[in-house]
Coordinates of C-alpha atoms (C1' of nucleotides) in Angstrom, one line a residue:
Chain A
X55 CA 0.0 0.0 0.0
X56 CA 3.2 2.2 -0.3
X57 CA 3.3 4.7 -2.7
X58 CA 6.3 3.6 -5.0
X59 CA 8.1 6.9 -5.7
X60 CA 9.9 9.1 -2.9
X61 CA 12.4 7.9 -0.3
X62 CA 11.2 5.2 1.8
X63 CA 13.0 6.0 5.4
X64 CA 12.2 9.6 5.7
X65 CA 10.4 10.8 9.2
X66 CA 6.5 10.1 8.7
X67 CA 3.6 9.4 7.0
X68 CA 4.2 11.0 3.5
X69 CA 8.4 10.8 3.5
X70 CA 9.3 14.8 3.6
X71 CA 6.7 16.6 2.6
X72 CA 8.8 19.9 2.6
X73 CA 10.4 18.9 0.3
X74 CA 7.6 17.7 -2.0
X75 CA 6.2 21.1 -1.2
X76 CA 8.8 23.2 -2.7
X77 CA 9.0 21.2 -5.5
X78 CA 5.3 21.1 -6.5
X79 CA 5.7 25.1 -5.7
X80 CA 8.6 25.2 -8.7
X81 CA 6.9 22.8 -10.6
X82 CA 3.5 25.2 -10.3
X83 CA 5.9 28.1 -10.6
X84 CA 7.6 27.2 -13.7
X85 CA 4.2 26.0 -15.9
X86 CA 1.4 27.9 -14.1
X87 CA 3.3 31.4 -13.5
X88 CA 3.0 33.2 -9.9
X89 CA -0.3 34.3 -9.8
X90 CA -1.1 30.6 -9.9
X91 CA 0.6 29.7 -7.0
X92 CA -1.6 29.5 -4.2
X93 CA -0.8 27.4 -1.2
X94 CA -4.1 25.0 -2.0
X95 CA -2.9 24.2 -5.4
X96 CA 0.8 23.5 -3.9
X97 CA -0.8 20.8 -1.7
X98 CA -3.2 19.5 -4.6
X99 CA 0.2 19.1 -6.5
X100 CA 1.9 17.2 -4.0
X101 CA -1.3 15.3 -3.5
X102 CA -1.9 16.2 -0.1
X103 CA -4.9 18.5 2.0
X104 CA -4.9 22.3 2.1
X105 CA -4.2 22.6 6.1
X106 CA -0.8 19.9 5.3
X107 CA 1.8 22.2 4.5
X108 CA 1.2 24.3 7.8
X109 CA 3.1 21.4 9.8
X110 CA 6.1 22.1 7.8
X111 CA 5.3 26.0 7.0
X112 CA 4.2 28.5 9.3
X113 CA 2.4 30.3 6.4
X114 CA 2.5 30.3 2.7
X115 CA 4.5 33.3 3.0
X116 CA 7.6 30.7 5.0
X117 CA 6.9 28.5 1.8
X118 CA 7.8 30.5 -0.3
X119 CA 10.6 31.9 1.5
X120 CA 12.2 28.2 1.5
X121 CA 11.4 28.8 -2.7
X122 CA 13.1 31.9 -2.7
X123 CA 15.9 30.6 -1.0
X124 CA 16.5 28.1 -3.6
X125 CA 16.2 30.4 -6.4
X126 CA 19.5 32.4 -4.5
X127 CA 21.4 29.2 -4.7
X128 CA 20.8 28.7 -8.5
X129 CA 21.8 32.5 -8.9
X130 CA 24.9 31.9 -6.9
X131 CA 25.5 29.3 -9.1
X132 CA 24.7 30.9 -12.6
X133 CA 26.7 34.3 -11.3
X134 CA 29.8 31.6 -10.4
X135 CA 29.6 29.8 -13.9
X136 CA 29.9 33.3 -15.7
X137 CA 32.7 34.3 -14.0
X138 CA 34.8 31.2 -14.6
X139 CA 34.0 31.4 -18.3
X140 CA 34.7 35.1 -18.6
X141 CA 37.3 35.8 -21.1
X142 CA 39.1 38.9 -19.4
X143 CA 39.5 40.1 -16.2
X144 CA 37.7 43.4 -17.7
X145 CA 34.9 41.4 -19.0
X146 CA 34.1 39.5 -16.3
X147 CA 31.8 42.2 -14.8
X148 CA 30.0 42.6 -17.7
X149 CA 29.7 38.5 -17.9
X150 CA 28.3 38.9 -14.7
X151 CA 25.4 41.5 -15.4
X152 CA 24.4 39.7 -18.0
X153 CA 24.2 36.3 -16.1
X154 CA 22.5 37.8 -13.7
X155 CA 20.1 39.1 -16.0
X156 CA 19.6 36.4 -18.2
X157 CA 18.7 34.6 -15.3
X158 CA 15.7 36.5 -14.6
X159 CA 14.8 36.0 -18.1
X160 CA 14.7 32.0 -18.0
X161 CA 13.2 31.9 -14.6
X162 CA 10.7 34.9 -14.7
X163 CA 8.4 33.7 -12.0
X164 CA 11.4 32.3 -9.4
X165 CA 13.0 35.9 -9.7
X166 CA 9.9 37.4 -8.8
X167 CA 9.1 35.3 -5.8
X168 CA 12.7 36.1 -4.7
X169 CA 12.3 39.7 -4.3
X170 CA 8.8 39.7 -3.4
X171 CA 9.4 38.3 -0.2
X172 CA 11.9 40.6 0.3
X173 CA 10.0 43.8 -0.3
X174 CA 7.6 43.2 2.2
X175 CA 9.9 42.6 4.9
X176 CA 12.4 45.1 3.4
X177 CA 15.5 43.1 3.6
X178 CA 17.2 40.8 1.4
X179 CA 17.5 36.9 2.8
X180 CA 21.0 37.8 5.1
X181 CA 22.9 35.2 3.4
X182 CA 22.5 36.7 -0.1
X183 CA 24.9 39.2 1.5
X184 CA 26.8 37.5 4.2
X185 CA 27.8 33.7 2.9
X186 CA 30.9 34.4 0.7
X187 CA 30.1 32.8 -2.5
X188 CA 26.8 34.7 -2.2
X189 CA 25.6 36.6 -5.2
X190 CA 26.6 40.1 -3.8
X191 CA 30.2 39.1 -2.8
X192 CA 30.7 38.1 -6.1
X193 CA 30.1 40.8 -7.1
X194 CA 32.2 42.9 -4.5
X195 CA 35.6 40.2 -4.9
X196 CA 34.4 40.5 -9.0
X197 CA 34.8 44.0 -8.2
X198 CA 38.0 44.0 -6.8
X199 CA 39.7 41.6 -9.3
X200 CA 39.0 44.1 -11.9
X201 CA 40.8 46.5 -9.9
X202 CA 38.5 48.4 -7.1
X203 CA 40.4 49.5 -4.2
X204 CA 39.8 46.8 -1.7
X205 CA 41.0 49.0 1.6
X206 CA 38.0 52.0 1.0
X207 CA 35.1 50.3 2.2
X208 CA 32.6 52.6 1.6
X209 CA 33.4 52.9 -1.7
X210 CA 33.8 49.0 -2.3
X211 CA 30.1 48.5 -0.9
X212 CA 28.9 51.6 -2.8
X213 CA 30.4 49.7 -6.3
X214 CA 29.1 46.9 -5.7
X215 CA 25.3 48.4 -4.9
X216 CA 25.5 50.5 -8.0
X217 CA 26.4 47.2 -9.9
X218 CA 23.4 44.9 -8.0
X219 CA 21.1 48.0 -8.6
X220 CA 22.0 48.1 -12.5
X221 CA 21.5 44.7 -12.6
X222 CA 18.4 44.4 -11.0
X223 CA 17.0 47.5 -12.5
X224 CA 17.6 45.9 -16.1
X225 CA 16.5 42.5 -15.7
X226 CA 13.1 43.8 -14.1
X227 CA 13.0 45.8 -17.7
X228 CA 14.8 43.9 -20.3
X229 CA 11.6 41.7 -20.7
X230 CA 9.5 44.6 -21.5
X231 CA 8.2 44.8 -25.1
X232 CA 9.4 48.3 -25.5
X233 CA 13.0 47.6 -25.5
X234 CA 12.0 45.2 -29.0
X235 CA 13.0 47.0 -31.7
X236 CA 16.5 48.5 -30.0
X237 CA 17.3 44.7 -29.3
X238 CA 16.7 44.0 -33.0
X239 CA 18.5 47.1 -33.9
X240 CA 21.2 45.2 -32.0
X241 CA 21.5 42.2 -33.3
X242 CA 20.6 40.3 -30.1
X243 CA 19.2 40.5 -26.7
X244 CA 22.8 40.0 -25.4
X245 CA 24.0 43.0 -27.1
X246 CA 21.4 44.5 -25.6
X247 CA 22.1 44.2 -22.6
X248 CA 26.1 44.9 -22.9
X249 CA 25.2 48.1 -24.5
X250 CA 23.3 49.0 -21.8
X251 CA 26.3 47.8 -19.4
X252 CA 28.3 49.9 -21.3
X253 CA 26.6 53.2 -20.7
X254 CA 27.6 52.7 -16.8
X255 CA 30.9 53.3 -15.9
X256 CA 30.8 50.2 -13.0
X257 CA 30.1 48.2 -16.2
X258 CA 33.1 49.7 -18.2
X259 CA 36.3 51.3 -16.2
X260 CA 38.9 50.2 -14.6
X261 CA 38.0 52.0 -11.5
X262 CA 39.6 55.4 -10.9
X263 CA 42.7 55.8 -13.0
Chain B
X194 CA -32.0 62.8 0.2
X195 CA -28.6 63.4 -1.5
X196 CA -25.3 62.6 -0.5
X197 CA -23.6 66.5 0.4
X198 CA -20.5 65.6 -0.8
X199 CA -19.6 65.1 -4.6
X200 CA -19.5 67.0 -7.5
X201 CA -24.0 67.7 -8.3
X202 CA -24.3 67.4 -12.1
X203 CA -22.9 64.3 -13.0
X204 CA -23.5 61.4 -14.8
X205 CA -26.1 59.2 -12.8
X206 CA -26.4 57.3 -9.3
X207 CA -23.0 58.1 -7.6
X208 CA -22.2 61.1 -9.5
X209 CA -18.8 59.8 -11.3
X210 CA -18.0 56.4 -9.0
X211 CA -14.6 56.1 -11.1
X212 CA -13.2 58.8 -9.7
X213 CA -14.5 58.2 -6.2
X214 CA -12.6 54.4 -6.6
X215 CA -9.6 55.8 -7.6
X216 CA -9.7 57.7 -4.9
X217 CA -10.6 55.2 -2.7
X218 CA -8.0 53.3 -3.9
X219 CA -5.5 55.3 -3.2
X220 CA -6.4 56.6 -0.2
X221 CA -6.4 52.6 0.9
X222 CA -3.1 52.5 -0.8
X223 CA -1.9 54.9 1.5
X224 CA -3.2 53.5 5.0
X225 CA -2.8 50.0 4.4
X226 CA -0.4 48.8 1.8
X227 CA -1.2 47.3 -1.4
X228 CA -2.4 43.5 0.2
X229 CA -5.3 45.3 1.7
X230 CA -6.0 46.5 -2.1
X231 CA -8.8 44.2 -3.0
X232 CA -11.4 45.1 -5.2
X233 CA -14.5 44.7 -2.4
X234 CA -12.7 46.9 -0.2
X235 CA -11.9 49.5 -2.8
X236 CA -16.0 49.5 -3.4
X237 CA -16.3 49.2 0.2
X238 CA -14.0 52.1 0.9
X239 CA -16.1 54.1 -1.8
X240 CA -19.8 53.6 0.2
X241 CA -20.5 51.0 -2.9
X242 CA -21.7 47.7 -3.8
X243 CA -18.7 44.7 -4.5
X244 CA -20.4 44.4 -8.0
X245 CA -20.7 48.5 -8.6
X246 CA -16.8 49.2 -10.0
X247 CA -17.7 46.5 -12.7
X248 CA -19.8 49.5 -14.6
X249 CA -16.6 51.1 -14.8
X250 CA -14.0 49.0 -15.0
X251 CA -13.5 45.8 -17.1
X252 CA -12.2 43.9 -13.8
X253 CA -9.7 44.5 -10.9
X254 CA -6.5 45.0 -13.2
X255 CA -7.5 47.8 -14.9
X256 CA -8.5 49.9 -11.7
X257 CA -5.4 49.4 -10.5
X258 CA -4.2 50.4 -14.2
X259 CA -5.9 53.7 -13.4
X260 CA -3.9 54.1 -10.2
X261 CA -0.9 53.6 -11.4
X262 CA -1.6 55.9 -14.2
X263 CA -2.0 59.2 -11.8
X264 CA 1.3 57.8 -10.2
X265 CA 3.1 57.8 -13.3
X266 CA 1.4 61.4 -14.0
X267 CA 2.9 62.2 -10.2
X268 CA 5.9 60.7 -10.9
X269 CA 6.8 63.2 -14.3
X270 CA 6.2 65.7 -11.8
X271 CA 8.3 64.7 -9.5
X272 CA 11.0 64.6 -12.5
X273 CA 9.7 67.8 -13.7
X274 CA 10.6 69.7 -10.3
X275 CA 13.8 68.5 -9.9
X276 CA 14.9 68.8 -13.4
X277 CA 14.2 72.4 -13.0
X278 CA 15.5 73.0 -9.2
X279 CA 19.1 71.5 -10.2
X280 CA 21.8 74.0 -10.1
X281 CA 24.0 72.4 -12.9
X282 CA 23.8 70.7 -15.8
X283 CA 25.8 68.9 -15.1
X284 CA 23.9 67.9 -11.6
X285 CA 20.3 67.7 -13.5
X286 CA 20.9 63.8 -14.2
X287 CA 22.1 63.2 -10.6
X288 CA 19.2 65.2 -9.4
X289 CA 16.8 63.1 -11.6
X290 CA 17.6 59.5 -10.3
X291 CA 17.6 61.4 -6.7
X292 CA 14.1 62.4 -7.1
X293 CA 13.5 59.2 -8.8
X294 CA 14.5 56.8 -5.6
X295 CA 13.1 59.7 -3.2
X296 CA 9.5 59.4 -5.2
X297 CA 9.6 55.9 -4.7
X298 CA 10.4 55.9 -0.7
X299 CA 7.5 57.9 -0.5
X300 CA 5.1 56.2 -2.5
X301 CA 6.0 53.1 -2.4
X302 CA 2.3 51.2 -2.5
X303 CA 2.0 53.8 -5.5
X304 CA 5.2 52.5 -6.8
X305 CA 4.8 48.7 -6.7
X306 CA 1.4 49.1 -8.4
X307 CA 2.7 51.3 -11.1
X308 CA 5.3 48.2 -12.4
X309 CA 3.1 45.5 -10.9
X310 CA 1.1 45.9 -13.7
X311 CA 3.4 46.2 -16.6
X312 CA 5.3 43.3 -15.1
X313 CA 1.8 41.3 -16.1
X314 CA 1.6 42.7 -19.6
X315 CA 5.5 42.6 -20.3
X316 CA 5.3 46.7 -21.3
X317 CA 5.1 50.0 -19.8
X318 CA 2.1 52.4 -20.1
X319 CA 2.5 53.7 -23.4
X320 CA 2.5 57.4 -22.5
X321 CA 5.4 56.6 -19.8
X322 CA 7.5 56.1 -23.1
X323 CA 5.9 58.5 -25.7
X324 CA 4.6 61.5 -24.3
X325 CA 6.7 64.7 -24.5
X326 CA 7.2 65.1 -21.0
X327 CA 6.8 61.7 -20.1
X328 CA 9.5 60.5 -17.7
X329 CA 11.4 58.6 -20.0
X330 CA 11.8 61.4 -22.1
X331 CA 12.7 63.6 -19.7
X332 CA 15.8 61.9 -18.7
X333 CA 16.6 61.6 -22.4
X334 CA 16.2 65.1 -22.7
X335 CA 18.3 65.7 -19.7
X336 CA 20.7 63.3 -21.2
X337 CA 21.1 65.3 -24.8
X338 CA 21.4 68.7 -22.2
X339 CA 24.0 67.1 -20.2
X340 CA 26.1 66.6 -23.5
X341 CA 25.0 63.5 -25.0
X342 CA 24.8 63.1 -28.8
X343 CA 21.1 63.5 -29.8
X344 CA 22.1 62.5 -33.5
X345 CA 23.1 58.7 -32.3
X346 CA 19.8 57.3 -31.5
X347 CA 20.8 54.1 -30.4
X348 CA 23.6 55.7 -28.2
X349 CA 20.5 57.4 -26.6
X350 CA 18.3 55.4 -25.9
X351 CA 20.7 52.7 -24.5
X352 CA 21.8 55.3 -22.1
X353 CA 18.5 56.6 -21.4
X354 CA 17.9 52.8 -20.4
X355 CA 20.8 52.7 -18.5
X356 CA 19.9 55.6 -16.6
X357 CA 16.2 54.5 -15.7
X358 CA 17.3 51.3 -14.9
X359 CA 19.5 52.2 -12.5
X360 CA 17.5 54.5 -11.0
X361 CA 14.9 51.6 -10.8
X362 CA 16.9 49.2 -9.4
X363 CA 18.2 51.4 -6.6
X364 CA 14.7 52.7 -6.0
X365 CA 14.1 49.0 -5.3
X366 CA 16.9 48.3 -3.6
X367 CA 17.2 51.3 -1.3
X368 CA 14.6 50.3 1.4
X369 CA 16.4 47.0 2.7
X370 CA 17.5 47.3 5.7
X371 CA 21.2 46.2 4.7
X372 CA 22.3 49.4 3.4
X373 CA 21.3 51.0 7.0
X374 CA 24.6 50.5 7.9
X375 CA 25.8 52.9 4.7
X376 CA 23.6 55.1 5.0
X377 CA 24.3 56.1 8.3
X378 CA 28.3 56.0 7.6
X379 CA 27.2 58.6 4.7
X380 CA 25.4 60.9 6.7
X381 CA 21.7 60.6 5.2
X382 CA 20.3 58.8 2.6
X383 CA 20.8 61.3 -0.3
X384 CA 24.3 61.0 0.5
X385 CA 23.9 57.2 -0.2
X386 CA 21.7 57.4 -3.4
X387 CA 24.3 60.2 -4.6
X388 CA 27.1 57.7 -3.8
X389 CA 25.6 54.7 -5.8
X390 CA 25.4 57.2 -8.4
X391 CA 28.6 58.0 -8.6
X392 CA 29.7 54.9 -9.5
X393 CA 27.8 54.7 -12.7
X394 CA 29.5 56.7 -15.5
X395 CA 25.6 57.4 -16.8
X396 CA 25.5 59.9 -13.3
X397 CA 29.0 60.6 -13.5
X398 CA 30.6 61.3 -16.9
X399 CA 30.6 64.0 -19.5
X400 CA 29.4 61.5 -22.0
X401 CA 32.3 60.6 -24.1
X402 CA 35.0 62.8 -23.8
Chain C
dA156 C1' -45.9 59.9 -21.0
dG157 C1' -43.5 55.7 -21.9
dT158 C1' -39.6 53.3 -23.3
dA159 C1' -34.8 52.3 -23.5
dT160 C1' -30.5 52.4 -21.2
dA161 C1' -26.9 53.1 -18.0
dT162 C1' -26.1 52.4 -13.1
dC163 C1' -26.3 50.1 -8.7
dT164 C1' -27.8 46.2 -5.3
dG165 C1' -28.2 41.4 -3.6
dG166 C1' -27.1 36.9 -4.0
dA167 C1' -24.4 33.2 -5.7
dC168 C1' -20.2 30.4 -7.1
dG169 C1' -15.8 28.7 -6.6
dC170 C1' -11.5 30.0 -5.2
dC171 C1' -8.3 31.5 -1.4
dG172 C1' -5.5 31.4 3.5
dT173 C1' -6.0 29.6 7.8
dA174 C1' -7.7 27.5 12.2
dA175 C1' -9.5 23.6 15.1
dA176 C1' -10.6 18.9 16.0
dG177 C1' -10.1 14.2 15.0
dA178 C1' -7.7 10.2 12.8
dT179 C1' -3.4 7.8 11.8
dC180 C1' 1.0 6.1 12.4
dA181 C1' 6.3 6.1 13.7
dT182 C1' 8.8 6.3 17.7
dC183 C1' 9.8 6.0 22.7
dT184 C1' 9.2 4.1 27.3
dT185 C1' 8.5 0.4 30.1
Chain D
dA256 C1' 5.4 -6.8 23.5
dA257 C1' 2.2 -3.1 24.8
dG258 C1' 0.8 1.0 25.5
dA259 C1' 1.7 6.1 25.6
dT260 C1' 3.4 10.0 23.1
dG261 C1' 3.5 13.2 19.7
dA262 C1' 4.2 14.4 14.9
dT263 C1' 1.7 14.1 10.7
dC264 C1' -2.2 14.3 7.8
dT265 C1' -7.5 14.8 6.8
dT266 C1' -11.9 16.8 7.5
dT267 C1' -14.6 20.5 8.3
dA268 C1' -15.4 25.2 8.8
dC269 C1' -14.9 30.4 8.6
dG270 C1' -14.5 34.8 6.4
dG271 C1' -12.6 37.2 2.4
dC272 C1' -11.7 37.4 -2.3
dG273 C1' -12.9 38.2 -7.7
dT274 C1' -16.5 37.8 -10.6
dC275 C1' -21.1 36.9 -12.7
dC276 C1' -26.1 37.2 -13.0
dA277 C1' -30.8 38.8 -12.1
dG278 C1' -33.4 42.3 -10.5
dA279 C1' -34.1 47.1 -8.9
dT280 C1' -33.5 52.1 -9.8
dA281 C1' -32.9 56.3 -11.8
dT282 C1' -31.6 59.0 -15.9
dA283 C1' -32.1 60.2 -20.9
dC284 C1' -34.5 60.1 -25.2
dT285 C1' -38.9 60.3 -28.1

DNA sequence: AGTATATCTGGACGCCGTAAAGATCATCTT
DNA sequence: AAGATGATCTTTACGGCGTCCAGATATACT
């Protein structure tokens, strides 16, 4: 009477249900789009009864938190791949704005869900800035590589800000049909977006001298 | 037997109940964040039946539409005043995203609904694009004053992109309680916003010389 | 006047998030 | 081995939501 698929030692009755949670919650995420994404249609996905998740949950709001929170890793992740494969030290910024940005594009809905969390309690998740691979220190030790002064502080943080905020600010826009015929005038979407870079002095000077 | 209030000679019932929701609406907006903007309270807000906004608006989307409207509208105003109150040209651009990120802090429900929306339909408000004195054109405007080349149309509207992206990601950004820390090393939060600035050529440079 | 038409109300439907009470089952104690 | 414990899940229920429909109401046109 066992259902076949899933783990068969985990703690109780279903086998992690947490986990089964967030995944129907990407699953739902990825075909249905966020307004879908309710936390009756997560259970109904992972076959269980609207009050289940609130044993593993505290709200739908903590659910989706533990969504978000997986959406940072993959970001981490995407941010660390473009910086290997960058081809100079001075173009590894740029690689990096445009990861970052082409991530949002491929997973729309998980971006949103990872800053709309963080807008209503008006703070990103503290490892997004603390852990050290995290996506902003990337960013700041990206920063440094291409030659920001790592003893000014102040300055370092501000760098690295101004690069997260052109970041952000693009891939919230670069999906808006406006932008069409000036990526078509372009070529591509990624020239696009490196022209954009380009008009930023984070995005194209080595830094003071 | 009729209500005091209201403008007397106008349409029918209510006297112009659009108007009165928007209102409404934004009034709601302001004491109770956008969660609390549903549709029945809205009607409720306005001394209405749930059903009555349906005579004047095709469904909940495009009353909020209608907000965010006026706070685009307030928005070029915003834009408008600083543009003007700058003392150099070569501070106008600075001044802009300033009164950009300020607008935001204090509209913020306004603000959320205003790209909320496009973020649905994958485009800006047309008139946030095309009008004369439409915010995007005003920073474009400001750009070609602040000595970019108005005969390179690409040039300009990548850096006009650059510009309001920037602005929109640290209008976005700018609230989280991470930057505290910055903000109160800097002095205030202008000081911050001007900082981040700084480190984009688009607030900093002379445009290509 | 009488008719058409735009506006508003009341009630209904199926969703939603969440809480409380009861059933079920792994684990712990003895 | 047996029973108690407590975590997990289901059932049921509540109020709120967006939206639709049928009827009431008041304006505008002829």
């Amino acid at each position: 009477m066992r259902e076949t698929a899933a783990a068969e030692s985990r703690p109780y009755h279903h086998g992690d249900l947490s986990r089964a949670l967030i995944d129907a919650a990407r699953r739902l995420l990825e075909s249905e789009g966020p307004s879908a994404l309710s936390l009756r249609a997560v259970a109904r996905e992972a076959g269980v009864s609207p009050a289940a998740p609130y044993h593993h949950f505290k709200d739908k709001g903590e659910l989706l938190e533990a969504v978000a929170a997986e959406g940072w890793d993959l970001l981490n992740e995407s941010l660390a791949a473009a910086r290997k494969s960058a081809n100079s030290v001075k173009d590894k910024l740029t690689a990096l704005g445009v990861a970052y940005v082409v991530f949002a594009r491929e997973n729309p809905s998980l971006y949103r869900i990872m800053y709309d969390g963080s807008r209503n309690k008006e703070e990103l998740p503290s490892h997004v800035h603390l852990e050290d691979d995290s996506a902003y220190c990337q960013v700041r030790d990206t920063l440094v590589e291409a030659g920001a002064d790592p003893t000014d502080e102040i300055a370092l943080e501000l760098a690295t800000t101004a690069a997260w905020c052109a970041a952000h600010g693009l891939a919230e826009m670069a999906s808006f049909k406006q932008f069409d015929t000036l990526k078509s005038a372009l070529g591509s979407e990624e020239a696009f977006l490196r022209g954009v870079f380009d008009h930023m002095r984070i995005f194209a000077d080595d830094h003071g001298k």
